mmCIF file of C-alpha atoms in Angstrom:
data_model
loop_
_atom_site.group_PDB
_atom_site.id
_atom_site.type_symbol
_atom_site.label_atom_id
_atom_site.label_comp_id
_atom_site.label_asym_id
_atom_site.label_seq_id
_atom_site.Cartn_x
_atom_site.Cartn_y
_atom_site.Cartn_z
ATOM 1 C CA MET A 242 1.868 -33.537 14.062
ATOM 2 C CA ALA A 243 -1.342 -31.773 13.062
ATOM 3 C CA SER A 244 -2.361 -34.697 10.843
ATOM 4 C CA PHE A 245 -1.404 -37.261 13.520
ATOM 5 C CA ASN A 246 -3.502 -35.542 16.188
ATOM 6 C CA ASP A 247 -6.457 -35.174 13.842
ATOM 7 C CA ILE A 248 -6.392 -38.837 12.811
ATOM 8 C CA LEU A 249 -5.851 -39.991 16.394
ATOM 9 C CA ALA A 250 -8.851 -37.993 17.629
ATOM 10 C CA ASN A 251 -11.075 -39.362 14.863
ATOM 11 C CA VAL A 252 -9.985 -42.980 15.465
ATOM 12 C CA GLN A 253 -10.535 -42.724 19.229
ATOM 13 C CA ALA A 254 -13.965 -41.183 18.646
ATOM 14 C CA ALA A 255 -14.909 -43.989 16.269
ATOM 15 C CA ILE A 256 -13.363 -46.788 18.398
ATOM 16 C CA PRO A 257 -13.467 -45.716 22.067
ATOM 17 C CA GLN A 258 -12.147 -49.175 23.102
ATOM 18 C CA LEU A 259 -8.667 -48.056 21.980
ATOM 19 C CA THR A 260 -7.531 -46.706 25.338
ATOM 20 C CA ASN A 261 -3.808 -47.416 25.131
ATOM 21 C CA THR A 262 -2.117 -43.983 25.210
ATOM 22 C CA SER A 263 1.357 -45.335 24.496
ATOM 23 C CA ALA A 264 3.018 -43.952 21.381
ATOM 24 C CA GLY A 265 4.336 -47.476 20.822
ATOM 25 C CA SER A 266 0.886 -49.041 20.560
ATOM 26 C CA VAL A 267 0.089 -50.701 17.251
ATOM 27 C CA TYR A 268 -2.740 -48.380 16.241
ATOM 28 C CA GLN A 269 -0.743 -45.245 17.085
ATOM 29 C CA ARG A 270 2.236 -46.513 15.085
ATOM 30 C CA ILE A 271 -0.058 -47.128 12.104
ATOM 31 C CA ILE A 272 -1.505 -43.612 12.465
ATOM 32 C CA LYS A 273 2.036 -42.190 12.657
ATOM 33 C CA ALA A 274 2.999 -43.886 9.391
ATOM 34 C CA PHE A 275 -0.013 -42.476 7.559
ATOM 35 C CA SER A 276 0.242 -38.985 9.095
ATOM 36 C CA ASP A 277 3.915 -38.650 8.127
ATOM 37 C CA VAL A 278 2.991 -39.254 4.495
ATOM 38 C CA ILE A 279 0.101 -36.771 4.681
ATOM 39 C CA ASP A 280 2.287 -34.093 6.291
ATOM 40 C CA THR A 281 4.945 -34.576 3.614
ATOM 41 C CA VAL A 282 2.370 -34.232 0.841
ATOM 42 C CA ARG A 283 0.926 -31.115 2.476
ATOM 43 C CA THR A 284 4.389 -29.556 2.731
ATOM 44 C CA GLU A 285 5.159 -30.328 -0.919
ATOM 45 C CA ILE A 286 1.834 -28.844 -2.041
ATOM 46 C CA GLY A 287 2.496 -25.697 0.004
ATOM 47 C CA ASN A 288 6.001 -25.353 -1.446
ATOM 48 C CA THR A 289 4.662 -25.835 -4.959
ATOM 49 C CA VAL A 290 2.001 -23.161 -4.479
ATOM 50 C CA THR A 291 4.638 -20.745 -3.175
ATOM 51 C CA THR A 292 6.914 -21.486 -6.137
ATOM 52 C CA ILE A 293 4.112 -20.978 -8.664
ATOM 53 C CA GLN A 294 2.974 -17.724 -7.043
ATOM 54 C CA SER A 295 6.539 -16.430 -6.960
ATOM 55 C CA TYR A 296 7.110 -17.392 -10.602
ATOM 56 C CA VAL A 297 3.887 -15.724 -11.764
ATOM 57 C CA ARG A 298 4.608 -12.574 -9.768
ATOM 58 C CA GLN A 299 8.189 -12.274 -10.970
ATOM 59 C CA ASN A 300 7.376 -12.924 -14.604
ATOM 60 C CA ARG A 301 4.446 -10.554 -15.121
ATOM 61 C CA TYR A 302 6.855 -8.258 -16.897
ATOM 62 C CA GLY A 303 5.526 -4.839 -17.760
ATOM 63 C CA LYS A 304 2.444 -5.082 -15.553
ATOM 64 C CA ALA A 305 1.884 -2.467 -12.849
ATOM 65 C CA LYS A 306 2.364 -4.991 -10.020
ATOM 66 C CA TYR A 307 5.733 -6.012 -11.478
ATOM 67 C CA TYR A 308 7.106 -2.478 -11.137
ATOM 68 C CA GLU A 309 5.426 -1.865 -7.778
ATOM 69 C CA ASP A 310 6.856 -5.052 -6.266
ATOM 70 C CA ALA A 311 10.314 -4.237 -7.605
ATOM 71 C CA ALA A 312 10.128 -0.714 -6.151
ATOM 72 C CA LYS A 313 9.105 -1.900 -2.673
ATOM 73 C CA ALA A 314 11.911 -4.493 -2.677
ATOM 74 C CA PHE A 315 14.565 -1.754 -3.076
ATOM 75 C CA GLN A 316 17.123 -1.842 -0.241
ATOM 76 C CA TYR A 317 18.884 1.480 0.161
ATOM 77 C CA GLY A 318 22.636 1.021 0.544
ATOM 78 C CA ASP A 319 22.743 -2.584 -0.708
ATOM 79 C CA ASN A 320 24.016 -3.878 -4.050
ATOM 80 C CA LEU A 321 22.119 -6.292 -6.262
ATOM 81 C CA GLU A 322 23.520 -9.602 -7.441
ATOM 82 C CA PHE A 323 22.392 -11.699 -10.408
ATOM 83 C CA ASP A 324 21.500 -15.367 -10.651
ATOM 84 C CA GLU A 325 22.319 -17.772 -13.495
ATOM 85 C CA ASN A 326 19.387 -16.368 -15.504
ATOM 86 C CA TYR A 327 20.614 -12.816 -14.923
ATOM 87 C CA GLN A 328 17.690 -12.078 -12.623
ATOM 88 C CA PRO A 329 18.567 -9.387 -10.038
ATOM 89 C CA TYR A 330 18.237 -10.204 -6.359
ATOM 90 C CA TYR A 331 19.518 -9.228 -2.925
ATOM 91 C CA PRO A 332 21.571 -11.980 -1.220
ATOM 92 C CA THR A 333 20.114 -10.868 2.132
ATOM 93 C CA ILE A 334 16.616 -9.457 2.548
ATOM 94 C CA ASP A 335 16.714 -6.603 5.056
ATOM 95 C CA THR A 336 13.306 -4.975 5.529
ATOM 96 C CA THR A 337 14.849 -2.164 7.585
ATOM 97 C CA LYS A 338 16.505 -0.931 4.372
ATOM 98 C CA GLN A 339 13.359 -1.137 2.250
ATOM 99 C CA ILE A 340 12.606 2.573 2.288
ATOM 100 C CA VAL A 341 9.895 2.610 -0.419
ATOM 101 C CA LYS A 342 6.651 2.166 1.504
ATOM 102 C CA GLN A 343 4.208 3.055 -1.276
ATOM 103 C CA ALA A 344 4.457 2.555 -5.020
ATOM 104 C CA SER A 345 2.015 2.860 -7.881
ATOM 105 C CA ALA A 346 2.536 2.386 -11.626
ATOM 106 C CA ASP A 347 0.260 4.132 -14.135
ATOM 107 C CA ILE A 348 -0.081 4.061 -17.905
ATOM 108 C CA SER A 349 -1.325 7.244 -19.551
ATOM 109 C CA THR A 350 -2.102 7.577 -23.254
ATOM 110 C CA SER A 351 -1.798 10.660 -25.427
ATOM 111 C CA THR A 352 -1.686 11.248 -29.167
ATOM 112 C CA VAL A 353 1.013 12.528 -31.453
ATOM 113 C CA GLU A 354 0.456 13.766 -34.995
ATOM 114 C CA ILE A 355 2.666 12.299 -37.688
ATOM 115 C CA GLY A 356 2.016 13.071 -41.316
ATOM 116 C CA GLY A 357 -1.441 14.369 -40.559
ATOM 117 C CA GLU A 358 -2.439 11.229 -38.651
ATOM 118 C CA ASP A 359 -2.903 10.894 -34.894
ATOM 119 C CA TYR A 360 -1.108 7.983 -33.225
ATOM 120 C CA PRO A 361 -1.529 6.870 -29.596
ATOM 121 C CA VAL A 362 1.534 7.116 -27.377
ATOM 122 C CA SER A 363 1.639 5.392 -23.979
ATOM 123 C CA THR A 364 3.711 6.642 -21.064
ATOM 124 C CA LEU A 365 4.526 4.522 -18.016
ATOM 125 C CA SER A 366 4.995 6.336 -14.714
ATOM 126 C CA LEU A 367 6.026 4.984 -11.322
ATOM 127 C CA LYS A 368 5.299 7.035 -8.194
ATOM 128 C CA VAL A 369 6.965 6.107 -4.893
ATOM 129 C CA ALA A 370 7.054 7.486 -1.370
ATOM 130 C CA ALA A 371 8.907 6.801 1.878
ATOM 131 C CA GLN A 372 7.674 7.275 5.455
ATOM 132 C CA ASP A 373 8.880 9.398 8.333
ATOM 133 C CA GLU A 374 9.143 8.237 11.947
ATOM 134 C CA ASN A 375 5.471 9.052 12.480
ATOM 135 C CA GLY A 376 4.344 6.889 9.575
ATOM 136 C CA GLN A 377 3.495 9.856 7.346
ATOM 137 C CA LEU A 378 4.422 9.676 3.671
ATOM 138 C CA ILE A 379 7.389 11.735 2.473
ATOM 139 C CA PRO A 380 9.446 11.870 -0.744
ATOM 140 C CA LEU A 381 12.770 10.112 -1.111
ATOM 141 C CA THR A 382 15.800 12.315 -0.548
ATOM 142 C CA ASP A 383 17.892 13.248 -3.579
ATOM 143 C CA GLU A 384 20.476 10.596 -2.661
ATOM 144 C CA GLN A 385 17.826 7.938 -2.112
ATOM 145 C CA LYS A 386 16.083 8.828 -5.370
ATOM 146 C CA GLN A 387 19.328 8.601 -7.326
ATOM 147 C CA ALA A 388 20.081 5.164 -5.863
ATOM 148 C CA PHE A 389 16.488 4.057 -6.525
ATOM 149 C CA ASP A 390 16.654 5.177 -10.173
ATOM 150 C CA THR A 391 19.846 3.173 -10.675
ATOM 151 C CA TYR A 392 18.280 0.126 -9.011
ATOM 152 C CA MET A 393 15.100 0.266 -11.132
ATOM 153 C CA LYS A 394 17.086 0.204 -14.381
ATOM 154 C CA ASN A 395 17.610 -3.502 -13.670
ATOM 155 C CA PHE A 396 13.841 -4.064 -13.893
ATOM 156 C CA GLU A 397 12.980 -1.859 -16.858
ATOM 157 C CA ILE A 398 11.961 -3.412 -20.159
ATOM 158 C CA PRO A 399 14.194 -2.322 -23.070
ATOM 159 C CA GLY A 400 12.446 0.113 -25.373
ATOM 160 C CA ILE A 401 9.822 1.189 -22.787
ATOM 161 C CA LEU A 402 10.426 4.471 -21.005
ATOM 162 C CA LEU A 403 9.690 4.394 -17.289
ATOM 163 C CA ASN A 404 9.312 7.781 -15.616
ATOM 164 C CA LYS A 405 10.023 7.580 -11.900
ATOM 165 C CA TYR A 406 8.704 10.143 -9.422
ATOM 166 C CA SER A 407 8.993 10.730 -5.691
ATOM 167 C CA LEU A 408 7.326 14.038 -4.933
ATOM 168 C CA ALA A 409 6.366 15.975 -1.831
ATOM 169 C CA GLY A 410 2.705 15.500 -1.021
ATOM 170 C CA ASN A 411 0.347 17.951 -2.705
ATOM 171 C CA VAL A 412 -1.226 20.421 -0.286
ATOM 172 C CA ILE A 413 -5.025 20.543 -0.106
ATOM 173 C CA LYS A 414 -7.003 23.358 1.467
ATOM 174 C CA PHE A 415 -10.602 24.535 1.696
ATOM 175 C CA ALA A 416 -12.105 28.005 1.767
ATOM 176 C CA THR A 417 -14.820 26.727 4.101
ATOM 177 C CA MET A 418 -14.621 24.039 6.803
ATOM 178 C CA ASN A 419 -17.688 24.033 9.039
ATOM 179 C CA CYS A 420 -18.447 21.632 11.855
ATOM 180 C CA VAL A 421 -21.836 21.518 13.599
ATOM 181 C CA TYR A 422 -21.762 19.593 16.875
ATOM 182 C CA SER A 423 -24.208 18.540 19.554
ATOM 183 C CA PRO A 424 -24.457 21.068 22.425
ATOM 184 C CA GLN A 425 -23.957 18.309 24.980
ATOM 185 C CA TYR A 426 -20.334 18.010 23.838
ATOM 186 C CA ASP A 427 -17.441 20.306 24.728
ATOM 187 C CA GLN A 428 -16.104 22.223 21.709
ATOM 188 C CA ALA A 429 -12.468 21.530 22.576
ATOM 189 C CA THR A 430 -13.182 17.789 22.656
ATOM 190 C CA ILE A 431 -14.998 17.987 19.327
ATOM 191 C CA ALA A 432 -12.177 20.003 17.751
ATOM 192 C CA SER A 433 -9.551 17.523 18.899
ATOM 193 C CA GLY A 434 -11.578 14.643 17.470
ATOM 194 C CA VAL A 435 -12.184 16.366 14.133
ATOM 195 C CA VAL A 436 -8.482 17.139 13.596
ATOM 196 C CA ALA A 437 -7.492 13.587 14.545
ATOM 197 C CA ALA A 438 -10.107 12.135 12.158
ATOM 198 C CA MET A 439 -8.923 14.339 9.297
ATOM 199 C CA GLU A 440 -5.337 13.203 9.844
ATOM 200 C CA GLN A 441 -6.399 9.558 10.071
ATOM 201 C CA PHE A 442 -8.316 9.908 6.809
ATOM 202 C CA ARG A 443 -5.247 11.388 5.122
ATOM 203 C CA ASP A 444 -2.942 8.650 6.385
ATOM 204 C CA SER A 445 -5.338 5.806 5.511
ATOM 205 C CA MET A 446 -6.048 6.881 1.929
ATOM 206 C CA SER A 447 -4.926 4.476 -0.782
ATOM 207 C CA PHE A 448 -1.733 5.664 -2.442
ATOM 208 C CA ASN A 449 -2.264 7.375 -5.806
ATOM 209 C CA SER A 450 -6.035 7.436 -5.454
ATOM 210 C CA ALA A 451 -8.411 10.327 -6.140
ATOM 211 C CA PHE A 452 -9.418 12.634 -3.303
ATOM 212 C CA TYR A 453 -13.168 13.111 -2.704
ATOM 213 C CA PRO A 454 -14.195 15.870 -0.268
ATOM 214 C CA ASN A 455 -17.467 14.090 0.512
ATOM 215 C CA HIS A 456 -15.510 10.998 1.615
ATOM 216 C CA LEU A 457 -13.637 13.145 4.142
ATOM 217 C CA GLU A 458 -16.893 14.733 5.295
ATOM 218 C CA GLN A 459 -18.487 11.319 5.812
ATOM 219 C CA TYR A 460 -15.392 10.022 7.619
ATOM 220 C CA VAL A 461 -15.464 12.855 10.167
ATOM 221 C CA ARG A 462 -19.221 12.509 10.722
ATOM 222 C CA SER A 463 -18.904 8.754 11.266
ATOM 223 C CA ASN A 464 -15.816 8.750 13.484
ATOM 224 C CA VAL A 465 -16.209 11.742 15.787
ATOM 225 C CA PRO A 466 -18.954 11.350 18.438
ATOM 226 C CA GLY A 467 -21.011 14.499 18.775
ATOM 227 C CA VAL A 468 -20.486 15.775 15.229
ATOM 228 C CA VAL A 469 -23.870 16.522 13.648
ATOM 229 C CA ASP A 470 -22.537 17.794 10.330
ATOM 230 C CA PHE A 471 -19.189 18.472 8.697
ATOM 231 C CA TYR A 472 -19.073 20.511 5.511
ATOM 232 C CA LEU A 473 -16.234 21.418 3.129
ATOM 233 C CA ALA A 474 -16.322 23.893 0.239
ATOM 234 C CA GLY A 475 -13.900 25.768 -2.006
ATOM 235 C CA GLY A 476 -11.349 22.966 -2.362
ATOM 236 C CA GLN A 477 -7.964 23.760 -3.878
ATOM 237 C CA ILE A 478 -4.859 21.649 -4.523
ATOM 238 C CA GLN A 479 -1.340 23.002 -4.946
ATOM 239 C CA THR A 480 0.494 21.690 -8.012
ATOM 240 C CA ASP A 481 3.482 22.788 -10.093
ATOM 241 C CA THR A 482 1.251 25.358 -11.783
ATOM 242 C CA GLY A 483 -0.096 26.846 -8.557
ATOM 243 C CA TRP A 484 -3.393 26.437 -6.715
ATOM 244 C CA GLN A 485 -6.049 24.599 -8.725
ATOM 245 C CA PRO A 486 -9.719 24.561 -7.639
ATOM 246 C CA PHE A 487 -11.717 21.331 -7.494
ATOM 247 C CA THR A 488 -15.207 20.327 -6.438
ATOM 248 C CA GLU A 489 -16.297 16.684 -6.549
ATOM 249 C CA SER A 490 -12.847 15.060 -6.732
ATOM 250 C CA VAL A 491 -9.245 15.638 -7.703
ATOM 251 C CA ILE A 492 -6.328 13.443 -8.838
ATOM 252 C CA ILE A 493 -3.298 13.868 -6.577
ATOM 253 C CA PRO A 494 -0.148 14.162 -8.762
ATOM 254 C CA ALA A 495 2.250 13.104 -5.981
ATOM 255 C CA GLY A 496 0.091 10.123 -5.006
ATOM 256 C CA TYR A 497 -0.583 11.488 -1.509
ATOM 257 C CA PHE A 498 -1.457 14.795 0.129
ATOM 258 C CA ASN A 499 -1.062 16.973 3.192
ATOM 259 C CA TYR A 500 -3.316 19.664 4.600
ATOM 260 C CA GLU A 501 -2.105 23.248 4.675
ATOM 261 C CA THR A 502 -0.099 24.257 7.754
ATOM 262 C CA ASP A 503 -2.298 24.994 10.797
ATOM 263 C CA PHE A 504 -5.396 23.841 8.892
ATOM 264 C CA GLU A 505 -7.155 23.235 12.210
ATOM 265 C CA LYS A 506 -7.309 26.999 12.818
ATOM 266 C CA ASN A 507 -9.542 27.432 9.778
ATOM 267 C CA ILE A 508 -12.311 25.082 10.972
ATOM 268 C CA THR A 509 -15.436 26.853 12.200
ATOM 269 C CA TYR A 510 -17.369 25.146 14.998
ATOM 270 C CA VAL A 511 -21.054 25.797 15.593
ATOM 271 C CA SER A 512 -23.083 24.291 18.445
ATOM 272 C CA GLY A 513 -26.307 22.822 17.070
ATOM 273 C CA ASN A 514 -29.764 23.057 18.629
#
């Protein structure tokens, strides 16, 4: 009907003498015939675009997006079926069972020495995370991870090792967290806003991206009214090997992070002049 209404409006604007509003009038019947054809063509074009996009997405085997899409399509508790081309699929798509909320595939390259020569070796890793009821990222449970690993075997390329991880968020802390605020603001209000902004920054960070302290500093300054300056120093991240210091940026092994428990108690507030 969108095409019919568009054509009708244009015809009536061009020929205002056509005042018969009956759907059975000659000119409206002619418009209906043309608009039906146009709507059919539009529908076919839209279906074709969808088919092409789906085909391209599903057949980019080995690319990061291929693994990420497959991971997010995982439905915990459901069994896969296979079509005539042995492509895995779920007969019923149930988004409430799609527990993988974030996924990121990475390729890292190292070297191995064979016969005195160095040869590059590529490793493909897939990091995934679920969400709790508050929307915060969490690792899959052992049972969920086991089911996910079994599911992903249907999408792995023979001969290419895919390492799959779902880790607890790395903890980040700072030796110094100073906030200077305008004296016209109440400290309790400022403190509440700073903590909320820090949590929002954490939850809005792109999965598997690097953490930059200055980005967090800028975020707090820009989003908390009354904050004159916000300064972080002495950054550390907890990994499998213990606490590691960082300055300008740090790669987060788990793909996401959390602040240390009661981090808000370690922020120093100073009223500016």
